[in-house]
Short mmCIF file of C-alpha atoms in Angstrom, two decimals:
data_model
loop_
_atom_site.label_atom_id
_atom_site.label_comp_id
_atom_site.label_asym_id
_atom_site.label_seq_id
_atom_site.Cartn_x
_atom_site.Cartn_y
_atom_site.Cartn_z
CA MET P 6 57.80 13.93 -125.80
CA ILE P 7 57.01 10.31 -124.97
CA THR P 8 58.51 9.07 -128.22
CA GLN P 9 61.92 10.25 -127.01
CA ILE P 10 61.82 8.24 -123.76
CA PRO P 11 63.35 4.74 -123.98
CA VAL P 12 60.58 2.13 -124.13
CA ILE P 13 62.10 0.08 -121.30
CA TYR P 14 61.54 2.99 -118.89
CA VAL P 15 57.91 3.28 -119.93
CA VAL P 16 57.38 -0.47 -119.53
CA ALA P 17 59.11 -0.43 -116.13
CA LEU P 18 56.82 2.36 -114.94
CA LEU P 19 53.73 0.52 -116.18
CA PHE P 20 54.93 -2.73 -114.60
CA ALA P 21 55.43 -0.91 -111.28
CA MET P 22 51.86 0.39 -111.63
CA TYR P 23 50.66 -3.19 -112.15
CA LEU P 24 52.56 -4.40 -109.07
CA ILE P 25 51.09 -1.61 -106.93
CA ALA P 26 47.60 -2.55 -108.10
CA TYR P 27 48.40 -6.19 -107.40
CA PHE P 28 49.47 -5.50 -103.83
CA LEU P 29 46.57 -3.16 -103.16
CA LYS P 30 43.72 -5.03 -104.81
CA PHE P 31 44.68 -8.52 -105.96
CA ARG P 32 45.97 -9.75 -102.60
CA SER P 33 42.57 -9.41 -100.96
CA LYS P 34 40.74 -12.72 -100.68
CA ASN P 35 37.36 -10.97 -100.55
CA VAL P 36 37.56 -9.64 -104.09
CA ASP P 37 35.81 -11.67 -106.78
CA ALA P 38 37.99 -13.00 -109.61
CA PHE P 39 35.95 -11.06 -112.16
CA GLU P 40 36.66 -7.82 -110.30
CA LYS P 41 40.35 -8.69 -110.48
CA MET P 42 40.01 -9.38 -114.19
CA LYS P 43 38.24 -6.04 -114.68
CA LEU P 44 41.09 -4.22 -112.93
CA SER P 45 43.60 -6.17 -115.01
CA LEU P 46 41.74 -5.17 -118.18
CA ILE P 47 41.80 -1.50 -117.17
CA LEU P 48 45.54 -1.70 -116.47
CA PHE P 49 46.12 -3.39 -119.82
CA GLY P 50 44.14 -0.64 -121.53
CA ILE P 51 46.34 1.99 -119.92
CA TYR P 52 49.43 -0.02 -120.89
CA SER P 53 48.24 -0.24 -124.52
CA ILE P 54 47.45 3.47 -124.78
CA VAL P 55 50.82 4.49 -123.34
CA LEU P 56 52.66 2.16 -125.71
CA TRP P 57 50.60 3.51 -128.59
CA LEU P 58 51.78 7.00 -127.66
CA CYS P 59 55.38 5.71 -127.74
CA VAL P 60 55.10 4.81 -131.42
CA PRO P 61 56.84 7.50 -133.46
CA SER P 62 54.81 9.51 -135.89
CA THR P 63 55.37 8.09 -139.32
CA PRO P 64 55.62 11.05 -141.69
CA THR P 65 59.20 9.92 -142.22
CA LEU P 66 57.79 6.78 -143.81
CA ALA P 67 55.04 8.55 -145.75
CA THR P 68 55.21 8.81 -149.51
CA PHE P 69 55.86 12.55 -149.55
CA GLY P 70 59.25 11.89 -147.91
CA TYR P 71 60.59 9.71 -150.70
CA PRO P 72 62.81 11.25 -153.34
CA GLU P 73 61.16 10.77 -156.73
CA THR P 74 64.24 10.95 -158.94
CA VAL P 75 67.96 10.55 -158.57
CA ASN P 76 68.35 14.30 -159.12
CA ASP P 77 66.43 14.93 -155.87
CA ILE P 78 69.40 13.50 -153.97
CA LYS P 79 72.25 15.91 -154.37
CA ALA P 80 74.67 14.55 -151.77
CA ASP P 81 75.50 11.37 -149.90
CA GLU P 82 74.54 13.13 -146.67
CA GLN P 83 70.91 13.30 -147.82
CA VAL P 84 70.83 9.54 -148.40
CA LEU P 85 72.43 8.92 -145.03
CA LYS P 86 69.92 11.20 -143.25
CA LEU P 87 66.98 9.55 -145.02
CA LEU P 88 68.17 6.05 -144.12
CA GLN P 89 68.87 7.04 -140.50
CA ASP P 90 65.38 8.51 -140.10
CA TYR P 91 63.78 5.39 -141.52
CA ASN P 92 65.94 3.15 -139.36
CA LYS P 93 65.11 5.03 -136.14
CA THR P 94 61.39 4.86 -136.88
CA ILE P 95 61.46 1.16 -137.71
CA VAL P 96 63.55 0.29 -134.64
CA ARG P 97 61.28 2.27 -132.30
CA THR P 98 58.14 0.71 -133.77
CA THR P 99 59.67 -2.76 -133.40
CA GLU P 100 60.53 -2.11 -129.74
CA VAL P 101 57.02 -0.91 -128.98
CA LEU P 102 55.52 -3.94 -130.73
CA LYS P 103 57.80 -6.29 -128.79
CA TRP P 104 56.76 -4.80 -125.45
CA PHE P 105 53.10 -4.74 -126.47
CA LEU P 106 53.26 -8.47 -127.22
CA PHE P 107 54.96 -9.09 -123.89
CA GLY P 108 52.24 -7.12 -122.08
CA PHE P 109 49.46 -8.86 -124.00
CA ILE P 110 50.82 -12.30 -123.14
CA TRP P 111 51.26 -11.23 -119.50
CA PHE P 112 47.68 -9.93 -119.40
CA PHE P 113 46.29 -13.02 -121.11
CA MET P 114 48.11 -15.48 -118.86
CA THR P 115 47.27 -13.66 -115.62
CA ASN P 116 43.60 -13.54 -116.57
CA ILE P 117 43.60 -17.24 -117.41
CA TYR P 118 45.18 -17.88 -114.01
CA LEU P 119 42.58 -15.69 -112.27
CA TYR P 120 39.72 -17.43 -114.04
CA ALA P 121 41.13 -20.92 -113.41
CA THR P 122 41.60 -20.29 -109.70
CA HIS P 123 38.10 -18.81 -109.53
CA ARG P 124 36.62 -21.92 -111.14
CA GLU P 125 38.73 -24.21 -108.95
CA ASN P 126 37.57 -22.47 -105.80
CA GLU P 127 33.97 -22.52 -107.00
CA PHE P 128 33.86 -26.25 -107.75
CA ASN P 129 36.38 -27.60 -105.23
CA PRO P 130 34.58 -29.99 -102.85
CA LYS P 131 36.86 -28.94 -100.00
CA ASN P 132 35.51 -25.39 -100.20
CA LYS P 133 31.87 -26.56 -100.07
CA GLN P 134 32.08 -27.76 -96.46
#
C-alpha cells in the first residue's frame, strides 16, 4: 500500500501537483490573493492527508507486541525481528514528520508571501493612479 512507497516519491508527486496548480491558477493576475490562499490551503490539506496515510500502522509499537518475560524470547532471531520492526516503524514515521514539517513551512511561507503582496498592491500609491 502507500506505506510501502518511499516518502520522497510521494512528496515529489505532491510537489508536482502544487506546481501544476501554480502554473494554472497562481500565475493569473486576475485572481484575488485570498483565492490563491484558499487553493494553497486545499493543496496543503491534500498533502497532509496523503502524508498521514504514509505513516505506518503502529501495532508493532503497541503494548501487546512486547514480550512480558525473558522466557517469551526463545531465540536471538526473535529479538532481532522485534528490533527491526520497531526500527522500520520509527524511521518511516520520522521521514513522514520531516516532510510534513517541510510542507507546512512551504505552505506557511507561500501564504505569507501571497498576503504580503496582496497588501502591498492594495496600499501601494503607484497602483492607485
